[in-house]
Coordinates of C-alpha atoms in Angstrom, one line a residue:
M1 CA 0.0 0.0 0.0
V2 CA 1.0 3.6 -0.4
I3 CA 0.3 6.2 2.2
G4 CA -1.0 9.3 0.6
S5 CA -0.2 13.1 1.2
S6 CA -2.2 15.1 4.0
P7 CA -5.7 16.1 2.9
N8 CA -6.1 19.7 2.4
L9 CA -8.6 20.9 5.1
S10 CA -8.3 24.7 4.8
G11 CA -8.9 26.5 8.2
L12 CA -8.6 23.3 10.2
K13 CA -4.8 23.3 10.5
Y14 CA -4.5 21.1 13.5
I15 CA -7.0 18.4 12.0
A16 CA -5.0 18.6 8.8
L17 CA -1.9 17.7 10.6
I18 CA -3.4 15.0 12.7
L19 CA -5.7 13.2 10.3
P20 CA -3.1 11.5 8.0
L21 CA -1.4 9.9 11.0
L22 CA -4.7 8.9 12.4
F23 CA -5.8 7.3 9.2
T24 CA -2.4 5.5 8.8
V25 CA -2.6 4.0 12.3
I26 CA -6.4 2.9 12.0
Y27 CA -5.6 1.4 8.5
F28 CA -2.8 -0.7 9.8
Y29 CA -4.5 -1.7 12.9
H30 CA -7.6 -3.0 11.1
H31 CA -5.9 -4.7 8.2
R32 CA -3.8 -7.1 10.1
P33 CA -3.4 -10.7 8.8
A34 CA -3.7 -13.8 11.2
I35 CA -0.4 -13.5 12.8
L36 CA -1.7 -14.8 16.2
A37 CA -0.6 -14.1 19.6
E38 CA -1.6 -17.6 20.8
E39 CA 0.9 -20.3 20.7
S40 CA 1.0 -22.1 17.3
T41 CA 2.4 -25.4 16.1
R42 CA 6.0 -24.8 15.4
L43 CA 6.9 -25.2 11.6
R44 CA 9.7 -27.7 11.6
L45 CA 12.1 -27.8 8.8
L46 CA 14.3 -30.8 9.6
P47 CA 16.9 -30.8 6.8
H48 CA 19.2 -33.7 7.7
E49 CA 17.4 -36.9 8.8
P50 CA 18.5 -39.1 10.4
N51 CA 21.1 -37.4 12.5
D52 CA 24.1 -39.5 11.6
F53 CA 25.9 -36.5 10.2
W54 CA 25.6 -34.4 13.4
V55 CA 26.8 -37.4 15.4
E56 CA 29.8 -37.5 13.2
F57 CA 30.3 -33.8 13.1
F58 CA 30.6 -33.4 16.8
A59 CA 32.6 -36.5 17.3
R60 CA 35.2 -35.3 14.8
L61 CA 35.4 -31.9 16.3
E62 CA 35.8 -33.3 19.8
A63 CA 38.3 -35.9 18.7
A64 CA 40.6 -33.1 17.5
R65 CA 40.2 -30.8 20.5
P66 CA 43.3 -29.0 21.5
H67 CA 45.2 -30.4 24.4
S68 CA 46.8 -27.2 25.5
P69 CA 45.0 -25.1 28.0
P70 CA 42.7 -22.3 26.9
L71 CA 44.4 -19.0 26.0
T72 CA 44.4 -16.4 28.9
F73 CA 46.4 -13.5 27.6
K74 CA 44.8 -10.1 28.2
E75 CA 46.8 -7.8 26.1
K76 CA 45.1 -6.6 22.8
V77 CA 46.0 -5.3 19.5
D78 CA 45.5 -1.7 18.6
A79 CA 42.8 -1.0 15.9
L80 CA 44.7 0.3 13.0
N81 CA 43.0 1.0 9.6
W82 CA 44.3 -1.0 6.7
V83 CA 46.0 0.6 3.6
P84 CA 47.6 -1.2 0.8
D85 CA 51.1 0.1 1.7
F86 CA 50.9 -0.8 5.4
D87 CA 54.5 -1.5 6.6
R88 CA 54.3 -2.3 10.2
A89 CA 55.3 -5.8 11.5
R90 CA 52.7 -8.3 12.3
P91 CA 51.8 -7.8 16.0
E92 CA 53.1 -10.4 18.6
I93 CA 50.6 -10.3 21.5
W94 CA 50.3 -14.1 22.1
K95 CA 53.7 -15.5 23.1
P96 CA 53.1 -19.3 23.2
N97 CA 55.7 -21.7 24.5
P98 CA 56.9 -24.5 22.1
K99 CA 54.7 -27.1 23.8
E100 CA 51.6 -25.1 23.2
V101 CA 52.4 -24.7 19.5
S102 CA 53.2 -28.4 19.3
D103 CA 50.1 -29.5 20.9
L104 CA 47.9 -27.2 18.8
S105 CA 49.7 -28.3 15.5
K106 CA 49.1 -32.0 16.4
S107 CA 45.3 -31.6 17.0
H108 CA 45.2 -29.3 13.8
A109 CA 46.9 -31.9 11.8
A110 CA 44.7 -34.6 12.9
F111 CA 41.7 -32.7 11.9
I112 CA 43.1 -31.9 8.4
K113 CA 43.7 -35.5 8.0
T114 CA 40.0 -36.3 8.4
L115 CA 38.8 -33.6 5.9
P116 CA 38.9 -35.6 2.6
E117 CA 36.5 -38.1 4.0
F118 CA 34.6 -35.9 6.3
A119 CA 33.8 -33.4 3.5
R120 CA 32.2 -36.0 1.5
H121 CA 29.5 -36.3 4.2
L122 CA 28.6 -32.7 4.3
P123 CA 24.8 -32.7 3.5
Y124 CA 23.1 -30.2 1.1
D125 CA 20.7 -30.4 -1.8
A126 CA 22.6 -30.3 -5.1
D127 CA 22.2 -27.3 -7.3
T128 CA 20.2 -25.2 -4.8
T129 CA 20.9 -21.6 -4.0
G130 CA 19.6 -19.3 -1.1
I131 CA 20.3 -16.9 1.6
V132 CA 21.1 -18.2 5.1
T133 CA 20.9 -16.2 8.4
T134 CA 20.7 -16.9 12.1
A135 CA 18.6 -15.2 14.8
G136 CA 16.7 -15.8 18.1
K137 CA 15.2 -13.9 21.0
G138 CA 17.7 -11.1 20.9
N139 CA 17.5 -10.1 17.2
F140 CA 14.6 -11.5 15.5
G141 CA 13.3 -7.9 14.9
Q142 CA 16.3 -7.6 12.7
V143 CA 15.3 -10.6 10.6
I144 CA 12.1 -9.1 9.9
T145 CA 13.9 -6.2 8.2
L146 CA 16.2 -8.5 6.4
L147 CA 13.2 -10.5 4.9
V148 CA 11.3 -7.3 3.9
M149 CA 14.4 -5.5 2.4
T150 CA 15.6 -8.8 0.6
R151 CA 12.3 -8.9 -1.3
Q152 CA 12.5 -5.1 -1.8
S153 CA 15.8 -5.5 -3.6
G154 CA 14.1 -7.8 -6.1
S155 CA 15.8 -10.9 -4.9
K156 CA 14.1 -14.2 -5.5
L157 CA 16.4 -16.4 -3.5
P158 CA 14.8 -18.5 -0.8
I159 CA 15.7 -17.8 2.7
Q160 CA 16.6 -20.1 5.7
I161 CA 16.7 -18.8 9.2
V162 CA 18.4 -21.0 11.7
I163 CA 16.9 -20.4 15.1
D164 CA 19.5 -20.0 18.0
S165 CA 16.8 -19.4 20.7
S166 CA 13.1 -19.3 20.5
S167 CA 9.8 -18.1 22.1
V168 CA 6.2 -18.3 21.4
W169 CA 6.4 -15.0 19.5
I170 CA 9.2 -16.3 17.3
D171 CA 7.3 -19.6 16.7
N172 CA 4.2 -17.7 15.6
L173 CA 6.1 -15.5 13.1
C174 CA 8.0 -18.6 11.8
A175 CA 4.7 -20.2 11.2
N176 CA 2.6 -17.3 10.0
L177 CA 4.8 -14.5 8.6
V178 CA 8.1 -15.9 7.4
P179 CA 6.6 -18.2 4.7
H180 CA 5.1 -15.2 3.0
Y181 CA 8.8 -14.2 2.1
N182 CA 9.7 -17.6 0.7
A183 CA 11.5 -18.2 3.8
A184 CA 11.6 -21.0 6.6
C185 CA 12.9 -21.4 10.1
I186 CA 15.2 -24.2 11.1
Y187 CA 15.2 -25.2 14.7
L188 CA 18.5 -26.9 15.5
E189 CA 17.3 -27.7 19.1
D190 CA 14.7 -30.1 17.4
I191 CA 17.3 -31.6 15.1
W192 CA 19.6 -32.2 18.0
A193 CA 17.0 -33.3 20.5
H194 CA 17.9 -37.0 20.4
L195 CA 21.6 -36.7 20.0
N196 CA 23.7 -38.3 22.6
P197 CA 25.9 -36.8 23.8
H198 CA 24.0 -33.6 23.4
P199 CA 25.9 -30.7 21.7
P200 CA 27.4 -28.1 24.0
K201 CA 26.0 -24.6 24.4
F202 CA 27.2 -22.2 21.7
D203 CA 27.9 -18.5 22.1
R204 CA 26.1 -16.2 19.9
F205 CA 28.9 -15.6 17.5
Q206 CA 29.3 -19.4 16.9
W207 CA 25.9 -19.8 15.3
K208 CA 27.1 -18.6 11.9
F209 CA 29.1 -21.8 11.1
L210 CA 26.3 -23.9 12.5
A211 CA 23.8 -22.1 10.2
M212 CA 25.9 -22.7 7.1
V213 CA 26.5 -26.4 7.9
T214 CA 22.8 -26.7 8.7
S215 CA 21.4 -25.1 5.5
T216 CA 20.1 -27.4 2.7
F217 CA 21.3 -25.0 0.1
Q218 CA 24.5 -25.9 -1.9
N219 CA 25.3 -22.3 -2.9
I220 CA 24.9 -20.0 0.2
L221 CA 24.8 -16.3 0.7
F222 CA 25.1 -16.0 4.5
L223 CA 24.0 -12.6 5.8
D224 CA 24.0 -11.3 9.4
A225 CA 20.5 -10.4 10.5
D226 CA 21.5 -6.7 10.6
I227 CA 22.3 -6.6 6.8
I228 CA 20.2 -4.5 4.6
I229 CA 20.6 -5.4 0.8
A230 CA 21.0 -2.3 -1.2
N231 CA 21.0 -3.9 -4.6
N232 CA 19.9 -7.3 -5.8
P233 CA 22.4 -10.1 -4.9
D234 CA 21.0 -12.7 -7.1
K235 CA 23.5 -12.0 -9.9
I236 CA 26.3 -13.2 -7.8
F237 CA 25.1 -16.8 -8.7
A238 CA 24.1 -16.2 -12.3
P239 CA 25.6 -18.8 -14.7
G240 CA 29.3 -17.9 -15.4
A241 CA 29.1 -15.0 -13.0
E242 CA 32.6 -14.0 -11.6
P243 CA 34.2 -14.4 -9.0
F244 CA 31.8 -17.1 -7.9
Q245 CA 32.5 -19.2 -11.0
S246 CA 36.2 -19.3 -10.5
T247 CA 36.3 -19.5 -6.7
G248 CA 33.1 -20.7 -5.0
F249 CA 34.0 -18.6 -2.0
I250 CA 33.7 -14.7 -1.5
A251 CA 34.7 -12.8 1.5
W252 CA 34.4 -9.0 2.3
P253 CA 36.9 -6.8 4.1
D254 CA 36.8 -5.0 7.4
F255 CA 38.5 -1.6 8.1
W256 CA 41.3 -3.1 10.0
V257 CA 44.9 -4.4 9.7
P258 CA 45.0 -8.2 10.1
S259 CA 46.0 -9.0 13.6
G260 CA 46.4 -12.9 13.6
S261 CA 49.4 -14.4 15.3
K262 CA 52.2 -15.6 13.1
Y263 CA 52.1 -18.9 15.2
F264 CA 48.7 -19.7 13.6
Y265 CA 50.4 -20.4 10.4
Q266 CA 52.9 -22.6 12.1
I267 CA 50.1 -24.5 13.8
A268 CA 48.2 -24.8 10.5
G269 CA 51.2 -26.6 8.9
S270 CA 54.2 -24.2 8.8
I271 CA 52.6 -22.5 5.7
P272 CA 53.6 -18.9 4.4
V273 CA 52.6 -16.1 6.8
P274 CA 50.7 -13.6 4.7
Q275 CA 52.1 -10.1 4.4
L276 CA 50.0 -7.4 6.1
T277 CA 49.8 -5.5 2.7
D278 CA 48.2 -8.6 1.1
R279 CA 44.6 -7.8 2.3
A280 CA 42.6 -6.2 5.1
S281 CA 41.1 -8.2 7.9
S282 CA 37.8 -10.1 7.1
E283 CA 34.3 -9.0 7.7
S284 CA 32.0 -12.0 8.1
G285 CA 28.7 -10.3 7.9
M286 CA 28.5 -11.5 4.4
I287 CA 29.9 -14.7 3.1
V288 CA 29.3 -16.6 -0.1
L289 CA 30.2 -20.3 -0.1
D290 CA 29.5 -23.3 -2.5
K291 CA 29.1 -26.3 0.0
A292 CA 30.2 -28.7 -2.8
R293 CA 33.5 -27.0 -3.8
H294 CA 34.2 -25.8 -0.2
A295 CA 32.8 -28.5 2.0
D296 CA 36.4 -28.9 3.5
T297 CA 36.8 -25.1 3.9
L298 CA 33.5 -25.0 5.8
L299 CA 34.3 -27.9 8.1
L300 CA 37.8 -26.4 8.8
A301 CA 36.2 -23.0 9.6
S302 CA 33.8 -25.0 11.9
Y303 CA 36.8 -26.5 13.7
Y304 CA 38.2 -22.9 14.3
N305 CA 34.8 -21.8 15.5
Y306 CA 34.0 -24.8 17.7
H307 CA 37.3 -24.3 19.5
G308 CA 37.2 -20.5 19.0
P309 CA 36.3 -19.4 22.5
T310 CA 39.2 -21.3 24.0
H311 CA 41.8 -21.0 21.3
Y312 CA 41.4 -20.0 17.7
M313 CA 39.4 -16.7 17.9
A314 CA 42.1 -15.2 20.1
I315 CA 44.9 -16.7 17.9
L316 CA 43.4 -15.3 14.7
S317 CA 42.8 -11.8 16.0
Q318 CA 44.9 -11.5 19.4
H319 CA 42.0 -9.5 20.8
G320 CA 42.0 -7.2 17.9
P321 CA 38.8 -5.2 16.8
G322 CA 35.8 -7.4 16.3
E323 CA 37.4 -10.5 17.5
G324 CA 35.0 -13.5 16.9
D325 CA 34.2 -15.6 13.8
K326 CA 35.4 -12.9 11.5
E327 CA 38.8 -14.5 10.4
T328 CA 37.9 -18.2 10.6
F329 CA 36.4 -18.6 7.1
L330 CA 38.9 -16.9 4.9
Q331 CA 41.8 -18.3 6.9
A332 CA 40.4 -21.8 6.5
A333 CA 40.3 -21.3 2.7
Y334 CA 43.9 -19.9 2.8
V335 CA 45.2 -22.9 4.9
L336 CA 43.8 -25.5 2.6
Q337 CA 45.0 -23.8 -0.5
E338 CA 48.6 -23.6 0.9
L339 CA 48.6 -27.2 2.2
A340 CA 47.3 -28.4 -1.1
K341 CA 50.5 -27.1 -2.9
R342 CA 52.5 -29.8 -1.0
P343 CA 52.7 -33.5 -1.5
V344 CA 50.7 -35.5 1.1
E345 CA 53.7 -37.3 2.3
H346 CA 55.3 -33.9 3.1
G347 CA 52.3 -32.7 5.2
G348 CA 50.4 -31.6 2.3
Y349 CA 46.6 -31.9 1.6
R350 CA 44.7 -33.6 -1.2
P351 CA 41.2 -31.9 -1.5
P352 CA 38.2 -34.0 -2.3
M353 CA 37.2 -33.6 -5.9
E354 CA 33.7 -35.2 -6.1
W355 CA 32.2 -31.8 -6.7
T356 CA 33.7 -31.8 -10.1
K357 CA 31.3 -34.5 -11.2
L358 CA 28.2 -32.3 -10.6
P359 CA 26.5 -31.1 -13.7
S360 CA 26.8 -27.4 -12.3
A361 CA 30.6 -27.8 -12.0
Q362 CA 31.2 -27.3 -15.8
G363 CA 33.7 -24.4 -16.0
Q364 CA 33.9 -23.9 -12.4
K365 CA 37.1 -23.8 -10.2
K366 CA 37.8 -23.8 -6.6
G367 CA 39.6 -20.9 -4.8
F368 CA 38.6 -17.9 -2.7
Y369 CA 38.1 -14.2 -3.6
D370 CA 38.4 -11.3 -1.1
V371 CA 36.6 -8.2 -2.2
K372 CA 39.1 -5.5 -2.7
K373 CA 37.0 -2.4 -2.4
M374 CA 37.3 -1.3 1.2
P375 CA 34.1 -0.7 3.2
K376 CA 32.9 2.7 3.7
A377 CA 31.4 3.8 7.0
H378 CA 28.1 5.8 6.9
G379 CA 26.6 7.7 9.9
R380 CA 24.4 10.4 10.9
S381 CA 25.3 13.9 12.3
A382 CA 22.8 15.3 14.8
N383 CA 23.2 17.9 17.4
G384 CA 27.0 18.1 17.0
K385 CA 27.5 14.4 17.4
W386 CA 28.1 11.7 14.7
R387 CA 26.8 8.2 15.2
G388 CA 27.9 5.4 13.0
M389 CA 25.1 3.5 11.2
F390 CA 26.4 0.9 8.8
M391 CA 29.2 -0.3 6.6
K392 CA 28.7 -0.1 2.8
Q393 CA 30.1 -3.1 1.0
M394 CA 30.7 -3.5 -2.7
D395 CA 29.0 -5.6 -5.3
P396 CA 31.6 -8.6 -5.8
V397 CA 30.7 -8.9 -9.4
E398 CA 31.6 -5.2 -10.0
D399 CA 34.7 -5.6 -7.8
W400 CA 36.0 -8.5 -9.9
R401 CA 35.4 -6.6 -13.1
A402 CA 37.3 -3.6 -11.8
L403 CA 40.2 -5.8 -10.7
Q404 CA 40.4 -7.7 -14.0
Q405 CA 40.3 -4.3 -16.0
A406 CA 43.1 -2.7 -13.7
A407 CA 45.2 -5.8 -14.0
K408 CA 44.9 -5.8 -17.8
E409 CA 45.6 -2.0 -18.1
A410 CA 48.7 -2.5 -15.9
K411 CA 49.8 -5.6 -17.6
H412 CA 49.8 -7.3 -14.2
P413 CA 50.7 -11.0 -14.4
A414 CA 47.6 -13.2 -14.5
P415 CA 47.0 -15.9 -11.9
I416 CA 49.5 -18.8 -12.2
D417 CA 48.1 -22.0 -13.8
T418 CA 47.8 -24.8 -11.5
H419 CA 48.2 -28.4 -12.2
S420 CA 44.5 -28.9 -11.9
P421 CA 42.0 -27.3 -14.2
F422 CA 39.6 -27.1 -11.2
L423 CA 41.7 -24.9 -9.0
F424 CA 42.0 -21.1 -9.0
D425 CA 45.3 -19.8 -7.6
S426 CA 44.0 -17.2 -5.1
S427 CA 47.5 -16.3 -4.1
W428 CA 47.4 -14.0 -7.1
L429 CA 45.0 -11.7 -5.1
S430 CA 47.8 -10.9 -2.7
T431 CA 49.7 -9.2 -5.5
V432 CA 47.2 -6.6 -6.6
G433 CA 47.6 -4.1 -3.8
N434 CA 49.4 -1.5 -6.0
L435 CA 46.6 -1.6 -8.6
T436 CA 44.0 1.4 -8.8
L437 CA 40.6 -0.2 -9.1
K438 CA 37.9 1.9 -10.6
Q439 CA 34.7 0.3 -9.1
D440 CA 31.3 1.9 -9.9
Q441 CA 30.6 3.5 -6.6
K442 CA 26.8 3.2 -7.3
K443 CA 27.1 -0.6 -7.1
M444 CA 27.2 -1.1 -3.4
M445 CA 25.3 -4.3 -2.6
F446 CA 25.1 -4.4 1.2
F447 CA 24.6 -2.1 4.1
H448 CA 25.8 -3.9 7.3
H449 CA 23.7 -2.0 9.8
N450 CA 26.0 -2.9 12.8
G451 CA 26.1 0.6 14.3
V452 CA 22.3 1.2 14.8
K453 CA 20.6 -2.2 14.6
P454 CA 17.6 -2.2 12.2
D455 CA 15.2 -3.7 14.7
F456 CA 12.1 -1.4 14.6
S457 CA 10.6 -3.0 17.8
D458 CA 13.2 -0.6 19.4
V459 CA 11.8 2.5 17.7
V460 CA 10.1 3.5 21.0
N461 CA 13.4 3.5 22.7
S462 CA 15.2 6.8 22.0
K463 CA 18.6 5.4 23.2
T464 CA 18.7 2.9 20.2
G465 CA 19.5 5.7 17.6
L466 CA 16.8 4.8 15.1
V467 CA 15.1 8.2 15.8
E468 CA 16.9 11.5 16.3
M469 CA 15.6 15.0 16.7
D470 CA 17.2 18.2 15.6
E471 CA 17.3 20.2 18.9
K472 CA 17.4 23.5 16.9
T473 CA 14.4 22.9 14.6
G474 CA 12.5 20.3 16.6
K475 CA 12.3 18.1 13.5
L476 CA 12.9 14.4 13.2
L477 CA 15.9 13.4 11.1
R478 CA 16.2 10.8 8.4
L479 CA 18.0 7.7 9.5
W480 CA 20.6 7.8 6.8
G481 CA 20.8 11.6 6.1
D482 CA 20.4 13.3 2.7
P483 CA 18.5 11.1 0.4
K484 CA 20.4 12.2 -2.7
W485 CA 23.2 9.8 -2.1
I486 CA 20.7 7.0 -1.4
I487 CA 19.0 7.5 -4.7
E488 CA 22.3 7.7 -6.6
T489 CA 23.4 4.5 -5.0
T490 CA 20.3 2.3 -5.2
G491 CA 18.2 4.1 -7.8
K492 CA 15.4 4.8 -5.2
D493 CA 14.8 6.3 -1.9
L494 CA 15.7 3.1 -0.1
E495 CA 15.4 4.5 3.4
K496 CA 11.9 5.7 2.7
I497 CA 11.0 2.1 1.4
L498 CA 12.7 0.6 4.6
W499 CA 10.4 2.6 6.9
L500 CA 7.2 2.0 5.0
S501 CA 7.7 -1.7 4.3
T502 CA 8.8 -2.6 7.9
M503 CA 6.0 -0.3 9.2
E504 CA 3.4 -2.4 7.3
V505 CA 4.6 -5.6 8.9
W506 CA 4.9 -4.3 12.5
C507 CA 1.4 -2.8 12.2
R508 CA 0.0 -6.1 11.3
L509 CA 1.4 -8.1 14.2
D510 CA -1.5 -9.1 16.5
E511 CA 0.5 -8.4 19.6
D512 CA -0.6 -5.8 22.1
E513 CA 3.0 -5.0 23.1
F514 CA 3.7 -3.9 19.5
D515 CA 0.9 -1.4 19.2
D516 CA 3.1 1.3 20.4
V517 CA 5.7 0.4 17.8
C518 CA 3.1 0.7 15.0
G519 CA 2.0 4.1 16.2
R520 CA 5.4 5.4 16.6
M521 CA 6.6 4.3 13.2
S522 CA 3.5 5.7 11.6
E523 CA 4.2 9.0 13.4
I524 CA 7.7 9.1 12.1
Y525 CA 6.9 8.1 8.6
E526 CA 4.2 10.9 8.3
A527 CA 6.6 13.5 9.8
V528 CA 9.6 12.6 7.8
Y529 CA 8.8 10.6 4.7
A530 CA 5.3 11.1 3.6
E531 CA 4.8 13.5 0.7
K532 CA 3.6 16.9 1.9

């Protein structure tokens, strides 16, 4: 629906101001679908039955548990912005003794040894593609925004939401609202109910790898729940589209200099320690991964995450900015690429190649691609203060095009041919830091809204930053500022669409506790976005 402009009631100024808001609230209140407050039957999507895989999954992760004690160092790395000519030495905060390194190396090698067989067991439905996210009690409001704005972008990809914690309200939405967006909720607690031993309790930032492993999609676009899609991402997976065609794995950069310990690369098999000029640290809010080509990558990332709180998260970041799962995925891909360059008898790794037999594998290669365009922070200035809103992240198809064009113009050596026609030598990507890429700045694909969370159930809370008033004029301010740049970047007033589309959903939820949310969103929309 479209909310029209205020009616012209000459001489009744107050009524003219209040009637549009009143009509808006009344309309939404009386046009609610049956999203019931009563407890509903949980919609169960059980993708992997029976649970043989999960038994194997946790058994293998436990069998390779590090024997060394959990890391306890307290010093942390400074937050330094990455630039291509960064010339400082890699930080050395963690100073392990030789026994720690030896113990971690042995358990890591033991897990690597299982991967060729283990990777063959990773379940997925062949030739399927979709978006995956994870959410629960603390952030399901963000998922509502993700669902709405994904469809507003024009994306047709199905969506799977892996639930990390539930409630009656979430169950109701999963049963009655979520399917309207070609989406489904997956309850791991149901899938794991009969596992013996029962899986351990996971921290919030560990659910990403679990969601990716759980998903039935072969080709995954994982998105954090606080992502807003600015431009349709479906083209990432179009036939022949690069860089997905040549790699099957795409990662995005963070602002920071990588801060992983040099000892990680010794633990991982004495592989080369990357130069800090090679690439920025990773931002794991968006990940593209083909579970067929990168089953082993995902399982190794799972190993780093499973043992992350005790060991690998600190090793890979040394308490640097954003420590968590952010480095585990790209580093897993890098480790396996480097180990695959050696003979097995010399500590090398032979990756499983069953994926090459799939019909969809024609012309595909396995590697990794890290987007070269650095993220750009966007915020809002109000009353003399600046507040960060989100990170703008580049369309990877455009980034690849710009990189290839820059390499061609500079006559930069192409990637080295490998012995296998199915492998892309991603080490070439560490040699392009001196190239000047000319990406189309209008082709930003994701707004990672990690500054102010896009959960509109919080719109009634003035401290969340969703709403700000100019103290001089008394007027409410737009969330993203001047709409000109929004229209230039996305071709439309995406912020206005964000408010209107999410308002329609919140005003249709048959929950008394959200009546204030509907009223407040309607009030803000009328004051800030409605045509006058």
